[in-house]
Short mmCIF file of C-alpha atoms and ligand atoms in Angstrom, two decimals:
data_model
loop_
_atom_site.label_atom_id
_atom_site.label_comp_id
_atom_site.label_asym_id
_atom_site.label_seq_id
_atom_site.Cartn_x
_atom_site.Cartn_y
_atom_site.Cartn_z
CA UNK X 128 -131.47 42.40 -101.58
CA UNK X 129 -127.44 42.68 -102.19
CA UNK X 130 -126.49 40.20 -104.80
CA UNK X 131 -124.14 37.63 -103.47
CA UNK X 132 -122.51 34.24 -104.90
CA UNK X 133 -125.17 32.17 -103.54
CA UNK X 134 -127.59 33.59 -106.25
CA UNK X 135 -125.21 32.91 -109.07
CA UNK X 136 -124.16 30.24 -111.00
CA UNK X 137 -119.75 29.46 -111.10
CA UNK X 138 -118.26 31.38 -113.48
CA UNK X 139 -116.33 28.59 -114.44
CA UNK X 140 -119.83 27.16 -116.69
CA UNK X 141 -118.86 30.00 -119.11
CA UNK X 142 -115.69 27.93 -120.28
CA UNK X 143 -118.51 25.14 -121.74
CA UNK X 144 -119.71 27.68 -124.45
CA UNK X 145 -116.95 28.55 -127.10
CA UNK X 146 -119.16 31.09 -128.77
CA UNK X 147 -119.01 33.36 -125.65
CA UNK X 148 -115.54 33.30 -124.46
CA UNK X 149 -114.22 33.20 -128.07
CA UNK X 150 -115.76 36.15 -129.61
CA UNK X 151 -114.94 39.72 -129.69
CA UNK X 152 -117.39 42.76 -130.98
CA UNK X 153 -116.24 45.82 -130.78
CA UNK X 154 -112.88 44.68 -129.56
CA UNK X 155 -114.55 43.69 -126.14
CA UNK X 156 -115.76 40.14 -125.35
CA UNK X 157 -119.14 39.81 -126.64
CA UNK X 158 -121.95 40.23 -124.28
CA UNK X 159 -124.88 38.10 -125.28
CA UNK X 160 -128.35 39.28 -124.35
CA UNK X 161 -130.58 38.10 -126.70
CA UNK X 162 -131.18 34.59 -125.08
CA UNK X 163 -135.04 34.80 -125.84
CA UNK X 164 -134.63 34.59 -129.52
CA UNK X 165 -132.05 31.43 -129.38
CA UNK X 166 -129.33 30.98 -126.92
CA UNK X 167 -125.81 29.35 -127.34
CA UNK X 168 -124.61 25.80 -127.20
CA UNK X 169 -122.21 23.97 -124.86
CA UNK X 170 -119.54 22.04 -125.92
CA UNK X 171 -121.42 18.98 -125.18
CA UNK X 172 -124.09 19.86 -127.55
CA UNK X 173 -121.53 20.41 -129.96
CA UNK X 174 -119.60 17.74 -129.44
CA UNK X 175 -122.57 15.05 -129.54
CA UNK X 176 -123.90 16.60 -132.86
CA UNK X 177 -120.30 16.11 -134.22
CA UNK X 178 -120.16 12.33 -132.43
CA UNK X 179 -123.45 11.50 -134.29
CA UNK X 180 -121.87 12.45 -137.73
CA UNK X 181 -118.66 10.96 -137.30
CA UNK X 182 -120.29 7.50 -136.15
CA UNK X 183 -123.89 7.00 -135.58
CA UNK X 184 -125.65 8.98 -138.75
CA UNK X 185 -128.21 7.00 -140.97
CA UNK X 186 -131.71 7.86 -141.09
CA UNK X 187 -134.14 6.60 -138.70
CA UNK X 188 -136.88 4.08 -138.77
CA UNK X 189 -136.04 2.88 -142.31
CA UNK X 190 -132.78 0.77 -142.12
CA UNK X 191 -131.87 -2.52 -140.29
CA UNK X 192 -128.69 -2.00 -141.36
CA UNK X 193 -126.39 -0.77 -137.98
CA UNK X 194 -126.07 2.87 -138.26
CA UNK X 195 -129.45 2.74 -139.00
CA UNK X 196 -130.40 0.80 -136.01
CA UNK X 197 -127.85 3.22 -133.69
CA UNK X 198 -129.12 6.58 -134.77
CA UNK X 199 -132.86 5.54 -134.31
CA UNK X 200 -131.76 3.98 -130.85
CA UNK X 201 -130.25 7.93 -130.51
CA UNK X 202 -133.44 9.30 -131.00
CA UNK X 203 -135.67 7.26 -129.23
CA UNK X 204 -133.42 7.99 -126.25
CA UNK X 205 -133.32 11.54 -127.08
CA UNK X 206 -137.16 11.28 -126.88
CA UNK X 207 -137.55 9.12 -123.55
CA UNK X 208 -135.65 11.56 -121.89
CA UNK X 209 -137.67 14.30 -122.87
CA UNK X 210 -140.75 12.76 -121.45
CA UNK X 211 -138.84 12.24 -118.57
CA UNK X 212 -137.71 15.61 -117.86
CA UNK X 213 -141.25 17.46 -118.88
CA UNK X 214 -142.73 14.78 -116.18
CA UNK X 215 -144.69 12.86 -119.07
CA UNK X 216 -146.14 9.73 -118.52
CA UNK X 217 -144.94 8.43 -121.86
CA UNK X 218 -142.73 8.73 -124.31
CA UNK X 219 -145.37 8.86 -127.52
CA UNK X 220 -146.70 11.87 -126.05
CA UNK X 221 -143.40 13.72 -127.20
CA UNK X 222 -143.65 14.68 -130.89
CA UNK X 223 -140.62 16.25 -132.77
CA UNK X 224 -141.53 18.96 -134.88
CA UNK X 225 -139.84 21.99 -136.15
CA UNK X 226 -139.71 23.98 -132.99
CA UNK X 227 -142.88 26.19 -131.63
CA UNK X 228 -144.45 27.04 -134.32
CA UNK X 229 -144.67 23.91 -136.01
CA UNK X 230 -146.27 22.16 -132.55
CA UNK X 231 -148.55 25.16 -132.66
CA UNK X 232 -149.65 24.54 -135.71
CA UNK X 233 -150.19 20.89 -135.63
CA UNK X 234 -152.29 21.46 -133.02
CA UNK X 235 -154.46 24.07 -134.72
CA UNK X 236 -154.82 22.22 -138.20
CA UNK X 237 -154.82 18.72 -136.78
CA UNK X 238 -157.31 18.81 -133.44
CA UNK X 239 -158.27 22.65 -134.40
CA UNK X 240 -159.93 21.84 -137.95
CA UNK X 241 -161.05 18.55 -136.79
CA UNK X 242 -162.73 19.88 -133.74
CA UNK X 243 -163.96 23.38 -134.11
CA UNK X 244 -167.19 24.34 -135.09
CA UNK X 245 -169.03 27.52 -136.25
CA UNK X 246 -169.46 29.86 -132.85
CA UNK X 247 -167.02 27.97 -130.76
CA UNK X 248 -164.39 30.22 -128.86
CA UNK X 249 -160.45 30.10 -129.01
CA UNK X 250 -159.46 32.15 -125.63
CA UNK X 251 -156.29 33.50 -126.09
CA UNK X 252 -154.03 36.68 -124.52
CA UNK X 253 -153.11 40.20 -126.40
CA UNK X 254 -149.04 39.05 -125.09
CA UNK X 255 -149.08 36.44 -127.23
CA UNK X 256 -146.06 36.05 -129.83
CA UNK X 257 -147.48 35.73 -133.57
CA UNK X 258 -146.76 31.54 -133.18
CA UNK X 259 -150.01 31.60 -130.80
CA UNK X 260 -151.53 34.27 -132.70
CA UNK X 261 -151.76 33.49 -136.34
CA UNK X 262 -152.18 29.66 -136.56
CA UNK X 263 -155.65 30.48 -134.70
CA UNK X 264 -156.73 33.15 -136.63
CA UNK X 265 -156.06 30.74 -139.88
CA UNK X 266 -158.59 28.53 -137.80
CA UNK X 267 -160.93 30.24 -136.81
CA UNK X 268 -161.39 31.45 -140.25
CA UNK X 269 -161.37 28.17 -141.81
CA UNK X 270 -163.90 26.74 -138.80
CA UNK X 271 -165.87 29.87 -138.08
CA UNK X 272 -164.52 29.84 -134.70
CA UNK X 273 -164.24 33.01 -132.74
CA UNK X 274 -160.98 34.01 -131.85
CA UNK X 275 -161.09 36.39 -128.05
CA UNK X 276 -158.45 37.92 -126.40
CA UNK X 277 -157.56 38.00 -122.38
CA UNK X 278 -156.29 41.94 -122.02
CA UNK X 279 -153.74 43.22 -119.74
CA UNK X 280 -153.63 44.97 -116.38
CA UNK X 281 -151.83 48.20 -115.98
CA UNK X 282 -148.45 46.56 -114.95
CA UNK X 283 -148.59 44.00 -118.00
CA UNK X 284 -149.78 41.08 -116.17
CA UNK X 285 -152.95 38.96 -117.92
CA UNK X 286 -156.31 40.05 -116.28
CA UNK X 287 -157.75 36.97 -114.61
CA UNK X 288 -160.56 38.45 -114.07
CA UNK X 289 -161.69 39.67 -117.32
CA UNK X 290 -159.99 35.90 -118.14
CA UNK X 291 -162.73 34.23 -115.75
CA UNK X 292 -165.55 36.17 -118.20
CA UNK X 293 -164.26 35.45 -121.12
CA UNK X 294 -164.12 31.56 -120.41
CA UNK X 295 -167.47 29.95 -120.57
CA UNK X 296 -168.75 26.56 -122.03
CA UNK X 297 -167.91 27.64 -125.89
CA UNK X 298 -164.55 28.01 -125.26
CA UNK X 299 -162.80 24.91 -126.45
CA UNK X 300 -159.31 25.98 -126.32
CA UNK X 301 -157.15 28.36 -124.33
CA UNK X 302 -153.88 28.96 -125.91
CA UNK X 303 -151.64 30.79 -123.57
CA UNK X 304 -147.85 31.62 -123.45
CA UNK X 305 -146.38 30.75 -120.26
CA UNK X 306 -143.92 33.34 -120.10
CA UNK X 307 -144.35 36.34 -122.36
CA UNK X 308 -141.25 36.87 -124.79
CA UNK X 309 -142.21 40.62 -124.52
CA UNK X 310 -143.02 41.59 -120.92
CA UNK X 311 -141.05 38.80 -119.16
CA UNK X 312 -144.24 38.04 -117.13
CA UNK X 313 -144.91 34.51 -115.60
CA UNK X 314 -148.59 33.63 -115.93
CA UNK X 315 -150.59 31.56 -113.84
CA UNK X 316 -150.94 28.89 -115.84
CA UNK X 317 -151.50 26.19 -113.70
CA UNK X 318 -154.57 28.59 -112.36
CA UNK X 319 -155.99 28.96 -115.93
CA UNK X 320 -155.64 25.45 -116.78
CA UNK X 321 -157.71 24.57 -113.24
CA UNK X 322 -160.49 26.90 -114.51
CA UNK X 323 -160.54 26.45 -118.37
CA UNK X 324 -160.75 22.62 -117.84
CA UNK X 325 -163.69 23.63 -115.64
CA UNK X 326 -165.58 24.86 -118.70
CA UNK X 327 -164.33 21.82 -120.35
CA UNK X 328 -162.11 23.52 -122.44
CA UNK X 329 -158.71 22.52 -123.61
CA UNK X 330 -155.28 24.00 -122.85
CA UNK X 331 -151.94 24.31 -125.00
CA UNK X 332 -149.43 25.86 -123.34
CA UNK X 333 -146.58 28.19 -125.72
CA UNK X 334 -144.04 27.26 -123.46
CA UNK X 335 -141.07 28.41 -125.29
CA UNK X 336 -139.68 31.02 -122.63
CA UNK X 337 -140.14 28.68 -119.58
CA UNK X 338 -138.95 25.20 -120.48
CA UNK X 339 -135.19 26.62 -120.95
CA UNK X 340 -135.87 28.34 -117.76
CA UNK X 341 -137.91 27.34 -115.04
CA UNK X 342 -138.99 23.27 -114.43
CA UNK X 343 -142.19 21.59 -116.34
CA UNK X 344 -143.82 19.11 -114.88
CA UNK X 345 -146.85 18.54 -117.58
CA UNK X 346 -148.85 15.83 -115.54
CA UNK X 347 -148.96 18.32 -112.59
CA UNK X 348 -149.99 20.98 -114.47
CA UNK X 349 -152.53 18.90 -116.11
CA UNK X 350 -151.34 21.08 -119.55
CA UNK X 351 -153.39 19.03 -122.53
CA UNK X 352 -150.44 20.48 -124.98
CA UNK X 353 -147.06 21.90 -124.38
CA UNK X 354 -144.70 23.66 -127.35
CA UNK X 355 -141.37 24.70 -126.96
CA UNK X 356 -138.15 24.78 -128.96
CA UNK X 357 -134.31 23.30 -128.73
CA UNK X 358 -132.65 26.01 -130.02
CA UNK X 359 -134.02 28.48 -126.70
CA UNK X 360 -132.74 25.41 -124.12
CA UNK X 361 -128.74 25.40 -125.42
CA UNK X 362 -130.16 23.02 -127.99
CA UNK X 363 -129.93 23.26 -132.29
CA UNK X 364 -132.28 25.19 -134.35
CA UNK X 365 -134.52 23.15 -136.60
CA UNK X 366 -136.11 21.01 -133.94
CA UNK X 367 -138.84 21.43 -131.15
CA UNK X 368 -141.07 19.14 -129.30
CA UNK X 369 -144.88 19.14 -129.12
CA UNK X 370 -146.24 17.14 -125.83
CA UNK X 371 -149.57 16.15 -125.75
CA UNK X 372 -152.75 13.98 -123.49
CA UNK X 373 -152.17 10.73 -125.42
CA UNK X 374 -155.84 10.09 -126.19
CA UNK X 375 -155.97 13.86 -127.58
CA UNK X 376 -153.12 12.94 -129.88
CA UNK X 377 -154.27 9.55 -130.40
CA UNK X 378 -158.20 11.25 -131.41
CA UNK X 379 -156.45 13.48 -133.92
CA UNK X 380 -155.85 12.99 -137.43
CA UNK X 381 -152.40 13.46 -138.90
CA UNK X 382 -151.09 17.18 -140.01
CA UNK X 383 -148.60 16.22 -142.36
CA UNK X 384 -148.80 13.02 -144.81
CA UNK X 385 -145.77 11.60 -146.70
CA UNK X 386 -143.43 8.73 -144.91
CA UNK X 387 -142.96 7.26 -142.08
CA UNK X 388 -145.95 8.48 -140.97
CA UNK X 389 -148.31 5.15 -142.16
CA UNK X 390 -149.02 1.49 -141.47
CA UNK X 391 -149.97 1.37 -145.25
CA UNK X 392 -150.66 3.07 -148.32
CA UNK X 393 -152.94 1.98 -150.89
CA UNK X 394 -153.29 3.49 -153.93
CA UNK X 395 -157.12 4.60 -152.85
CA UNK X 396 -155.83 5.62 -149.71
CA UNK X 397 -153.94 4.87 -146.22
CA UNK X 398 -153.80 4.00 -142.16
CA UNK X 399 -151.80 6.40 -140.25
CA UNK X 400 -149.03 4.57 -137.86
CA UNK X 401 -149.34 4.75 -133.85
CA UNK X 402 -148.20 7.86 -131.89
CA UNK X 403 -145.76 9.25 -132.14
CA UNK X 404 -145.09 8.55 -135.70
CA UNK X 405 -148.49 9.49 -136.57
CA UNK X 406 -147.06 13.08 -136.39
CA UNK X 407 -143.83 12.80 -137.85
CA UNK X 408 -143.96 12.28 -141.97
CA UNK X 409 -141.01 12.82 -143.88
CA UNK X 410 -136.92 12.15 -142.51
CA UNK X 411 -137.41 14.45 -139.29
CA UNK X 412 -134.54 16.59 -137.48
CA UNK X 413 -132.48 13.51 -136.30
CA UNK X 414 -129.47 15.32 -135.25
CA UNK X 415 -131.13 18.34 -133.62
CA UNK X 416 -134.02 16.04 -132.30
CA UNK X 417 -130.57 13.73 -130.61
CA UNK X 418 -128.58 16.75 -130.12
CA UNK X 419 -131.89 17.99 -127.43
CA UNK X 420 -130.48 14.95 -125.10
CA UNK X 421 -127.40 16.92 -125.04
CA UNK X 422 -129.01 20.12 -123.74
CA UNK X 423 -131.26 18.76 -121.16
CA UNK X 424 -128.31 16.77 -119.80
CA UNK X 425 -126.53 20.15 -119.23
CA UNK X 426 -129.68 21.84 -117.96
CA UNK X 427 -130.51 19.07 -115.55
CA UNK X 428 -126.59 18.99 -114.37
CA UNK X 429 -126.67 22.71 -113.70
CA UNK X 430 -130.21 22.33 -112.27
CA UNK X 431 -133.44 24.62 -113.29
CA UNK X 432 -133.49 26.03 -110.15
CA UNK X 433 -130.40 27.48 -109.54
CA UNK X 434 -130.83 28.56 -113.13
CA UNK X 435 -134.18 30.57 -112.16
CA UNK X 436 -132.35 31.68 -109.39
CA UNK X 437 -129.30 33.19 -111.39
CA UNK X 438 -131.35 34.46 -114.24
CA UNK X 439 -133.20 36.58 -110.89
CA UNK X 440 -130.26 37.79 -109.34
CA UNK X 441 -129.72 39.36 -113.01
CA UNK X 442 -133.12 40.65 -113.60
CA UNK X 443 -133.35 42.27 -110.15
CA UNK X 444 -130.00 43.86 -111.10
CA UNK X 445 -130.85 45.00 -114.17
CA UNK X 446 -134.16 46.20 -113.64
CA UNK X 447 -133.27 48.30 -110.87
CA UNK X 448 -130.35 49.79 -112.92
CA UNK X 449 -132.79 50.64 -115.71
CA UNK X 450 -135.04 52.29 -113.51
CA UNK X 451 -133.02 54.77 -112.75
CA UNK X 452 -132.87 55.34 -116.40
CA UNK X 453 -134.55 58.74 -116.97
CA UNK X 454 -136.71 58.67 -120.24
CA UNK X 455 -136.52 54.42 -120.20
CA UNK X 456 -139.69 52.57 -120.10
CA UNK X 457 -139.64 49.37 -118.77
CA UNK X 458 -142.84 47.24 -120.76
CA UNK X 459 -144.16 44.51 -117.95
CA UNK X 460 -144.92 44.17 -114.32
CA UNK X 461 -141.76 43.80 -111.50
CA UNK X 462 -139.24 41.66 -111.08
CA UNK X 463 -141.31 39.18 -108.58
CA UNK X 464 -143.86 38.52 -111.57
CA UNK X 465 -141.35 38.65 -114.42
CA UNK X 466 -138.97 35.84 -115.68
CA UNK X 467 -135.12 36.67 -117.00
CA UNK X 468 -135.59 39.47 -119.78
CA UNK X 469 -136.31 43.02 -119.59
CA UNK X 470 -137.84 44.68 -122.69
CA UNK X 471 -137.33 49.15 -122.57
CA UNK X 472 -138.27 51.85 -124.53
CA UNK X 473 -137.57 55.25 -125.28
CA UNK X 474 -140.06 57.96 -126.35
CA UNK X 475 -137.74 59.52 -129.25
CA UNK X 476 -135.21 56.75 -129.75
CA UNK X 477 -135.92 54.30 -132.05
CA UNK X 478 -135.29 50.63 -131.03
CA UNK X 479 -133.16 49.66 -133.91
CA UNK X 480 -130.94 52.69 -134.17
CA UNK X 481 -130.08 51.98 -130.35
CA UNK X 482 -129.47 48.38 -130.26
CA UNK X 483 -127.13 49.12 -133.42
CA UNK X 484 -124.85 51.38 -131.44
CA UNK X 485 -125.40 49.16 -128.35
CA UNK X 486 -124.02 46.29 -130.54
CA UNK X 487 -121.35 48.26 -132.79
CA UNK X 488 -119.77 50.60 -129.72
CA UNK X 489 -119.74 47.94 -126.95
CA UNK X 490 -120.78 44.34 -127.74
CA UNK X 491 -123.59 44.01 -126.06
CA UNK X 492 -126.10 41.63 -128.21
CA UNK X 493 -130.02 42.89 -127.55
CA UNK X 494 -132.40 42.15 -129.58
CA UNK X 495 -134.38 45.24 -131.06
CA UNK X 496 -137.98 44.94 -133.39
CA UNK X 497 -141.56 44.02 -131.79
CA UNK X 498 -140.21 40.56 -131.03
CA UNK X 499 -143.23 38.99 -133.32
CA UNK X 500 -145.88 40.62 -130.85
CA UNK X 501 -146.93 43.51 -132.77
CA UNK X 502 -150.46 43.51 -131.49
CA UNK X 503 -148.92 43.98 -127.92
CA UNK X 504 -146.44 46.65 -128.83
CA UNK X 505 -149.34 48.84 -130.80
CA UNK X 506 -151.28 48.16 -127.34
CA UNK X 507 -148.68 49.71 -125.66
CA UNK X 508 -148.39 52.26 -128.33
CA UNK X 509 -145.64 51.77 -129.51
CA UNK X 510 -143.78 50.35 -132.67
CA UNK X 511 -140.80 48.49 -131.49
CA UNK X 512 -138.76 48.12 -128.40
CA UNK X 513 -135.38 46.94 -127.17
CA UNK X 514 -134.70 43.41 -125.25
CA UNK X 515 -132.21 41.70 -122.84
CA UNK X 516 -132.83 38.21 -121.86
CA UNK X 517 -130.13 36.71 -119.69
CA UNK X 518 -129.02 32.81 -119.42
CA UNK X 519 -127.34 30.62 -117.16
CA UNK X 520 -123.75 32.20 -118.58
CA UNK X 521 -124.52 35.84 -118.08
CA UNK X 522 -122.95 37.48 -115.28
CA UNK X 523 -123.70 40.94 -113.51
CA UNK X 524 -120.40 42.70 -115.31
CA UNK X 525 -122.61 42.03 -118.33
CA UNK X 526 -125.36 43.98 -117.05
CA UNK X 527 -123.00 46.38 -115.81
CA UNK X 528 -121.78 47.08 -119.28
CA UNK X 529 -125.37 47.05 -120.77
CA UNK X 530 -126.31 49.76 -118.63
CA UNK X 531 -123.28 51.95 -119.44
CA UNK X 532 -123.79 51.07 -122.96
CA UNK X 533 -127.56 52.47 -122.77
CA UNK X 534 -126.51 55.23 -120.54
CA UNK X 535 -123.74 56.77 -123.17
CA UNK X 536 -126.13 56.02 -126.31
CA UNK X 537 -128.70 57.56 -125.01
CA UNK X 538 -126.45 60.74 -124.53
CA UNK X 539 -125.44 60.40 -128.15
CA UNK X 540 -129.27 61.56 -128.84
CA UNK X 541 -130.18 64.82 -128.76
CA UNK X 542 -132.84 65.86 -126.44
CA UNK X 543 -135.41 66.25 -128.58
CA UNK X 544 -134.29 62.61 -130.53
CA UNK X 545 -131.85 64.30 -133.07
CA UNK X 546 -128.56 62.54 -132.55
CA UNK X 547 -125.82 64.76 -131.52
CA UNK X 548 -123.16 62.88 -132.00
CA UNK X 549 -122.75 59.84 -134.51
CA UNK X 550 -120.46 57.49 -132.65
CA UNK X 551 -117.81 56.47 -134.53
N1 PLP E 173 -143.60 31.50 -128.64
C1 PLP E 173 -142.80 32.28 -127.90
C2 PLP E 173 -143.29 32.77 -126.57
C3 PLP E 173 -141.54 32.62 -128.37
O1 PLP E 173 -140.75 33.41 -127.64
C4 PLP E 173 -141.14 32.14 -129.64
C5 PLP E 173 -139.84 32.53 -130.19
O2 PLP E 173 -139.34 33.61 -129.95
C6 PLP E 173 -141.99 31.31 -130.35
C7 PLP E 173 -143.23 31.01 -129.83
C8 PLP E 173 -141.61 30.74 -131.68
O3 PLP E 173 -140.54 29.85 -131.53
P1 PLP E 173 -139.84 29.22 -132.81
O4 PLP E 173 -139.45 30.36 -133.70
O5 PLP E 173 -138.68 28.48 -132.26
O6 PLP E 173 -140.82 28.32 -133.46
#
C-alpha cells in the first residue's frame, strides 16, 4: 500500500517538541528512534511543569494553606482525567507510582504475598521485559508459587494454544505485556483476559508500549490491573500509574508505609487511609504525576488513532526497507501483528558497535542492548539487538535516513564481521 498523507500525522506537530527540531548530531537534525525507552515532551508538557513551579507548587494533601490547596486540586485533576481516558469507572482506581515497575511491583508484594500460596501458578510469557519478569520470580520464591512461561510461535507471536494448557484452576495470575518492547507484537489480550478469568484467575496487564500508542479502555477489557509509565506517553520520568478493580485494591494491604498513607498511627500500630492513598506513602511525584494531564491532553488532541495509524504507515515503511536488508534479521511477526518498533539483528555485527556509528555518523537515535528481555534474546539466540520505535513526530525521511545509515554501516564491516573501515 503506497504511503500517502492520509496515513500521516501534519508535519507541523513537530514544531511542539523543542528537543527534536533544536538538536543537531552529527551536524544533521537528530533523528529520534528510540521512543520505546522514553519519548520527548511537547511544549505543553513543558510549559505546565514550569507553570506549576512558578505558581501552584506546595506539597499535596498536607497544607490548607493555598498553594497547598492548588497543587493538590492539580493532582487530583491530573488523576480524574486519567481514569477518564483509560475508561475507569473511578478515579481511586488510579494509583501514582514510580512508573511500570513500581505498579508491577505493588502488585506482586501487596496482592502477590498476600494471596499466593505454596503450588499456585503465576502464567506469564518468555517476551516479557524484566519489570514482569523479576518482581514474580521474587514472589514466587517468597510464596512458593510456581512461576510458567507462555512460549512463542515461529514468527514471535505468544502461542495461545500452548497458553490455553498452561492456564488451569491454579493459575491465579496472568501477567502479560500488551505490546512486547522487543518484537513489537500486539497480543490478544482482551482474548487472554476472557479465558484466564475463566479459570478464575487474575490479570495485570504491562501496558507500557500500548497506552502511549493505541486506546485503553480498562472496563472493556475487563483488565483487573493495568501499568504503564508517563515518561513513554510525552509525559516526565519519575511517575507512572497503576489502575486497578477497586475491591482488588481495596482487599490489599499497603506496599509501602510512611505518610500520607494512614488514618492513624499509634505507637503499637496503624489504619491505612482509603484508596487511593492507601498506595501512595511518602510526598509522591506531584509535578510529573500533574505534568501526565499535560500529555494526555496532547495525545487525546492529536487522537490515538491517527497516532496508530501514523506510527503504521512508518512501520510498514520501515519494515519493508529492512527486508531487503541482506544479512538483517528482523526479531517478531509482520507488520499487521506488530505495533510501531522494529527490533534487527546481524549475525557478525554487534548491536552496540552499530547503533554507535548509526548515532555518531548520521544522528539517528536507536536504541541497542537486550532491551531488559534477556531471556527472549538468548531464546532467539542471540545476545543483543538493535531497535527503532517511531512516535507521533517521526516522519518517513527519518526512516529513509535510518535505512541509509544501516545500509553504509553495515558496508563499513567486513564480510566476515572485521570492520574495514573505521568511520571517521
Ligand atoms: N514493561 C515494558 C513492556 C517496557 O517497555 C518497560 C520499559 O521499557 C517497562 C515495563 C518498564 O518501564 P519503566 O522503566 O518506566 O518502569
Amino acid at each position: 500500500m503506497p504511503l500517502t498523507n492520509k496515513h500521516l500525522l501534519p508535519e507541523s506537530l513537530r514544531s511542539d517538541f523543542p528537543i527534536i527540531t533544536n538538536d543537531l548530531v552529527a551536524g544533521r537534525p537528530l533523528v529520534f528512534l528510540d521512543n520505546a525507552a522514553s519519548t520527548q515532551r511537547p511544549r505543553q508538557v513543558i510549559e505546565l511543569i514550569t507553570r506549576v513551579y512558578e505558581h501552584d507548587y506546595a506539597n499535596v494533601h498536607r497544607g490548607i494553606h493555598t498553594l497547598s490547596e492548588r497543587s493538590t486540586e492539580l493532582y487530583e485533576q491530573a488523576r480524574e482525567k486519567i481514569a477518564v481516558f483509560l475508561g475507569a469507572a473511578h478515579a481511586r482506581e488510579i494509583i501514582f507510582t514510580q512508573g511500570t515497575t513500581g505498579s508491577i511491583n505493588l502488585v506482586a508484594r501487596s496482592w502477590g504475598e498476600t494471596n499466593l500460596r505454596p503450588g499456585d501458578e503465576i502464567l506469564t510469557t518468555v517476551m516479557e521485559h524484566h519489570s514482569n519478569l523479576v518482581p514474580w520470580q521474587q514472589v514466587a520464591t517468597k510464596t512458593g508459587a510456581i512461576l510458567r512461561h507462555v512460549p512463542l510461535t515461529d514468527d514471535g507471536r505468544l502461542d495461545m494454544s500452548a497458553f490455553q494448557k498452561l492456564l488451569s484452576e491454579r493459575t491465579k495470575l496472568v501477567a502479560v505485556a500488551s505490546v512486547s518492547n522487543t518484537l513489537g507484537t500486539i497480543n490478544p489480550v482482551a482474548e487472554i483476559i476472557t479465558q484466564a478469568h475463566a479459570v478464575g484467575a487474575l490479570v495485570l496487564v504491562d501496558a507500557a508500549q500500548s497506552v502511549p500508542h493505541l486506546a485503553t479502555d480498562v472496563v472493556k477489557l475487563d483488565a483487573d490491573f493495568l501499568a504503564f509509565s508517563g515518561h513513554k506517553m510525552l509525559g516526565p520520568s519519575g511517575v507512572g500509574v497503576l489502575y486497578g478493580k477497586e475491591q482488588l485494591l481495596d482487599a490489599m494491604p499497603p506496599f509501602l508505609g510512611g505518610g500520607s498513607m494512614i488514618n492513624e498511627v499509634r505507637l503499637d500500630g496503624f489504619t491505612p487511609a482509603e484508596l487511593p492513598a492507601k498506595f501512595e506513602a511518602g510526598t509522591p511525584p506531584i509535578v510529573p504525576a500533574i505534568a501526565m494531564s499535560a500529555a494526555v491532553d496532547y495525545l487525546q488532541s492529536v487522537g490515538l488513532a491517527a497516532i496508530h495509524r501514523h506510527e503504521m504507515a512508518l512501520t510498514q515503511l520501515a519494515y519493508d526497507a529492512l527486508s531487503q536488508i541482506e544479512g538483517l534479521r528482523i526479531l517478531g511477526p509482520a507488520p499487521e501483528h506488530r505495533a510501531g518498533l522494529i527490533s534487527f539483528a546481524f549475525e557478525r555485527i554487534h548491536a552496540h558497535e552499530f547503533a554507535q556509528v548509526l548515532n555518531d555518523q548520521f544522528g539517528v537515535a536507536v536504541r541497542a542492548g537486550h532491551h531488559c528481555t534477556q531471556p527472549l534474546h538468548k531464546l532467539l539466540g542471540i545476545s543483543a539487538s538493535t531497535r527503532a520505535s517511531f512516535y507521533l513526530y517521526n516522519r518517513p525521511e527519518e526512516i529513509d535516513r535510518l535505512v541509509e545509515g544501516i545500509r553504509i554501516v553495515q558496508a563499513m564491516f567486513a564480510p566476515q564481521g572485521r570492520r574495514r573501515t573505521r568511520p571517521q
